C-alpha positions in Angstrom: -2.1 23.5 11.6 0.6 22.1 14.0 3.3 19.9 12.6 3.0 16.1 12.8 5.0 14.6 15.6 6.4 11.8 13.5 9.1 13.6 11.5 12.8 13.2 12.3 13.2 17.0 12.9 10.2 17.3 15.3 11.0 14.0 17.1 14.6 15.2 17.8 13.3 18.6 18.9 10.8 17.1 21.4 13.4 14.7 22.7 16.0 17.5 23.2 13.5 19.8 24.8 12.8 17.2 27.5 16.3 15.7 27.6 14.8 12.3 26.9 17.1 9.3 26.5 15.9 6.0 25.2 15.7 3.0 27.6 16.7 -0.2 25.9 15.0 -2.2 28.6 11.6 -0.7 27.5 12.2 -1.5 23.9 11.6 2.1 22.9 11.8 2.8 19.1 9.9 5.8 17.9 8.5 5.9 14.4 9.5 9.0 12.4 7.4 8.5 9.2 4.0 10.0 9.1 2.9 8.1 6.0 3.5 4.7 7.7 1.5 5.8 10.7 -1.4 6.9 8.6 -1.4 3.5 6.8 -1.5 1.7 10.2 -4.5 3.8 11.1 -6.1 3.0 7.7 -5.6 -0.7 8.3 -7.5 -0.4 11.5 -10.6 0.9 9.7 -11.5 3.5 12.3 -14.4 5.9 11.9 -15.4 9.0 13.9 -17.5 6.6 16.1 -14.6 4.2 16.9 -12.5 3.9 20.0 -8.8 3.0 20.0 -6.6 1.6 22.6 -2.9 2.2 22.2 0.0 0.5 24.1 3.3 2.4 24.5 2.5 5.7 22.9 6.0 7.0 23.2 5.9 10.7 22.4 2.5 10.5 20.8 3.3 10.0 17.1 0.7 7.2 16.5 -1.6 8.6 19.2 -1.9 11.8 17.3 -3.0 10.0 14.1 -5.5 7.9 16.1 -6.9 11.0 17.7 -7.6 12.5 14.3 -9.4 9.5 12.9 -11.3 8.1 15.9 -13.7 9.3 18.6 -11.6 8.5 21.5 -8.1 7.1 22.3 -6.9 5.6 25.5 -3.1 5.0 25.7 -1.2 2.9 28.3 2.3 4.2 28.9 4.6 2.5 31.4 7.4 5.1 31.3 6.7 8.0 33.7 9.3 10.2 31.9 7.0 10.3 28.9 3.9 11.6 30.6 4.8 15.3 30.6 6.0 15.0 27.0 2.6 13.4 26.0 0.7 16.1 27.8 2.6 18.6 25.7 2.5 16.9 22.3 -1.1 15.8 22.5 -2.4 19.0 24.0 -4.3 19.9 20.7 -6.5 16.8 21.1 -9.2 16.6 23.6 -10.2 13.0 22.8 -7.1 11.3 24.2 -6.5 9.9 27.7 -3.1 8.6 28.8 -3.0 6.1 31.6 0.3 5.6 33.4 0.3 1.8 33.7 1.9 -1.4 32.6 -0.8 -2.9 30.3 0.1 -6.4 31.4 -0.9 -5.5 35.0 -3.8 -3.3 34.0 -7.5 -4.2 34.2 -8.2 -3.5 30.6 -11.8 -4.7 30.7 -12.6 -2.3 33.4 -10.9 0.6 31.5 -13.0 -0.3 28.4 -16.2 -0.2 30.5 -15.3 3.2 31.9 -13.8 4.9 28.9 -15.6 3.6 25.8 -19.3 3.8 26.7 -20.2 5.8 23.7 -18.1 4.3 20.9 -19.5 2.0 18.2 -16.5 -0.3 18.0 -13.0 -0.7 19.5 -9.6 -1.5 18.0 -6.2 -2.0 19.6 -3.7 -0.1 17.5 -0.1 0.0 18.7 3.6 0.0 17.9 4.3 -2.7 20.5 7.5 -2.7 22.6 9.5 -5.6 21.2 10.3 -7.4 24.4 6.7 -8.0 25.5 4.8 -8.3 22.2 3.6 -11.8 22.7 2.5 -11.5 26.3 0.5 -8.3 25.5 -1.2 -9.9 22.5 -2.1 -13.0 24.4 -3.4 -11.1 27.4 -5.7 -9.1 25.2 -7.0 -12.1 23.4 -7.4 -14.4 26.4 -9.3 -11.8 28.3 -12.0 -11.9 25.6 -12.3 -8.1 25.5 -15.0 -6.5 23.4 -12.6 -5.4 20.7 -13.1 -5.8 16.9 -9.4 -6.6 16.5 -5.9 -5.3 16.6 -3.5 -3.7 14.2 0.0 -3.9 15.8 3.5 -3.3 14.7 6.0 -5.8 16.0 9.2 -7.5 15.1 8.9 -9.1 11.6 9.9 -12.5 12.8 7.1 -12.5 15.5 4.7 -11.4 12.8 5.8 -14.3 10.6 5.2 -16.7 13.5 1.7 -15.3 14.2 0.4 -15.5 10.6 2.3 -18.8 9.8 0.6 -21.8 8.2 1.0 -25.5 9.1 4.1 -27.2 7.7 6.3 -24.0 7.7 9.2 -23.3 10.0 7.5 -20.3 11.6 4.4 -22.3 12.5 4.1 -23.0 16.2 2.0 -22.7 19.4 1.9 -18.9 19.0 0.4 -19.2 15.5 -2.2 -21.5 16.8 -3.1 -19.4 19.9 -3.5 -16.2 17.9 -5.4 -17.9 14.9 -7.7 -19.7 17.3 -9.1 -16.3 18.4 -8.5 -14.2 15.2 -7.9 -14.1 11.5 -4.3 -13.0 11.2 -2.6 -11.3 8.3 0.6 -9.4 7.8 -0.4 -6.2 6.0 2.8 -4.3 5.8 6.6 -4.7 6.3 8.3 -1.7 7.8 12.1 -1.1 7.3 14.2 -0.4 10.4 15.3 3.0 8.9 12.0 4.7 9.9 12.6 4.4 13.6 14.6 6.4 16.1 16.8 4.8 17.4 17.0 2.2 14.6 16.3 -1.3 15.8 18.4 -4.2 14.5 15.5 -5.9 12.7 12.7 -5.0 10.3 9.1 -4.7 11.6 5.8 -5.9 10.4 2.3 -4.6 10.8 -0.2 -7.4 11.4 -4.0 -7.1 11.5 -5.9 -9.5 13.8 -9.6 -9.6 13.2 -11.5 -11.2 16.0 -13.6 -14.2 15.1 -17.2 -14.3 16.2 -16.3 -17.6 17.9 -13.0 -19.5 18.1 -11.8 -21.2 15.0 -12.4 -24.7 16.5 -14.5 -25.8 19.4 -12.7 -27.8 22.1 -13.7 -29.5 25.4 -11.2 -27.4 27.4 -9.4 -24.4 26.1 -6.6 -24.4 28.6 -5.9 -28.0 27.9 -6.0 -27.4 24.1 -3.2 -24.8 24.5 -1.2 -27.1 26.9 -1.3 -29.8 24.2 -0.2 -27.4 21.4 2.6 -26.0 23.5 3.8 -29.5 24.4 3.7 -30.6 20.8 6.2 -27.9 19.8 8.5 -28.3 22.8 11.2 -29.8 20.7 10.5 -29.2 17.0 12.6 -32.1 15.8 10.8 -34.6 18.0 7.7 -36.6 16.9 4.3 -35.7 18.3 4.3 -38.9 20.4 7.7 -38.1 22.0 6.9 -34.5 22.7 3.6 -35.3 24.4 5.1 -38.2 26.4 7.9 -36.0 27.7 5.8 -32.8 28.2 2.4 -33.7 29.5 2.0 -34.3 33.3 2.8 -38.0 34.0 3.2 -38.4 30.2 5.8 -41.2 30.6 3.4 -43.4 32.7 0.6 -42.6 30.3 2.5 -43.4 27.1 0.1 -46.0 25.8 -2.9 -43.8 26.4 -1.2 -41.0 24.6 -0.5 -43.2 21.5 -4.0 -44.5 21.6 -5.5 -41.0 21.7 -3.3 -39.7 18.8 -4.5 -42.7 16.7 -8.1 -42.2 17.7 -7.8 -38.6 16.4 -6.7 -40.1 13.1 -3.1 -38.8 13.3 0.1 -40.7 12.8 2.1 -40.5 16.2 5.3 -40.2 14.2 4.3 -36.8 12.7 5.8 -33.6 14.0 3.7 -31.0 15.7 4.4 -28.4 13.0 2.5 -30.5 10.4 -0.8 -30.5 12.3 -3.6 -28.1 11.4 -5.5 -26.3 14.2 -8.4 -28.6 13.5 -6.2 -31.7 14.1 -4.9 -30.2 17.4 -8.5 -29.7 18.5 -9.3 -33.4 17.8 -6.1 -34.5 19.5 -6.7 -32.4 22.6 -10.3 -33.6 22.9 -9.1 -37.3 22.7 -6.4 -36.7 25.3 -8.5 -34.6 27.6 -10.3 -37.5 29.4 -7.0 -39.2 30.2 -5.5 -36.0 31.7 -8.2 -33.9 33.1 -7.8 -35.0 36.7 
C-alpha cells in the first residue's frame, strides 16, 4: 500500500523532489492531515457510483481520497507546475482526470457531460483557493449544474458569511445568494496548523446541498440579486437609503421605492441585514415593475 500524500513528511518529499515553491498569488495551502481529508470526503457522502469534481488539487492529497471513495474524479488545476507532480502522485489511480484550466473560465457543464456519463450523482469537493472562493461557488451555483451539492473548505470567515442567518453581522448578499440555491451548513472548523504553508486564518468546511428548486420564487432572479446586493451596500444605512442610492435612477424613483417597500409589508427604516430571504423576494417582486425597463 503506498503512503498517503497528506502527511508532512510525504508532502515535503514531493515538494523537494520537484523543487516546487508556493505561489502566494494562487492561494496555495496544502493539507497535511489525512484524517481531515477523509472526513471531508465522508461529508460529501460519496459512493462507488458517485462522480467528484475537485478544484485546485495541489499535489493530489484530497484527490487521492476522492479517488478511493468514488467512481471518477475530475480535477481542475490552474498551475501548470503541478501537472507533472499530479501525474506522479496520482499514478496508482486510474479513475482520475486532471484538466489544466482555470475553473472560472472552464465550461464545466460541458466537462460534466463528457466525463460523468455513467455516474449516479455528482459532488463538488474541494479545498478552494482562498482568493477566488466566492466567484467559484457562485459560478457553480448560477450555472445550474447537475450536481447534488458541494463540500468545500474555505476561509472560516467566508464560511460564516455563507451559512449566516438574518440579523447577524455575517449575514449579507452572499448568504442569500448561496442559501437561495442550497441548504448551507458549516460541518467542521479546521485549524491553520494542518496546512503547509500555514495560512493566517482558520478554515471551515461547509456543505451545500442543492435544493430541488430555489428557496423562494421570484419574478426575475437577476433583479432579486441586484436588490439584495443594493440593500447591503452600506450596512449602517436603512433599506430605503441603500436602494435609493444603489438602484439605477433610484434617486428619481425614491417615492416608488418607498411605496414598494411598504407594499411588501416592510418598514423602510429597517436595515438590509434584518430581512429574511422571503422578505427580499417580496420586496424585489414589488420593485421589479418599476425598474424592469
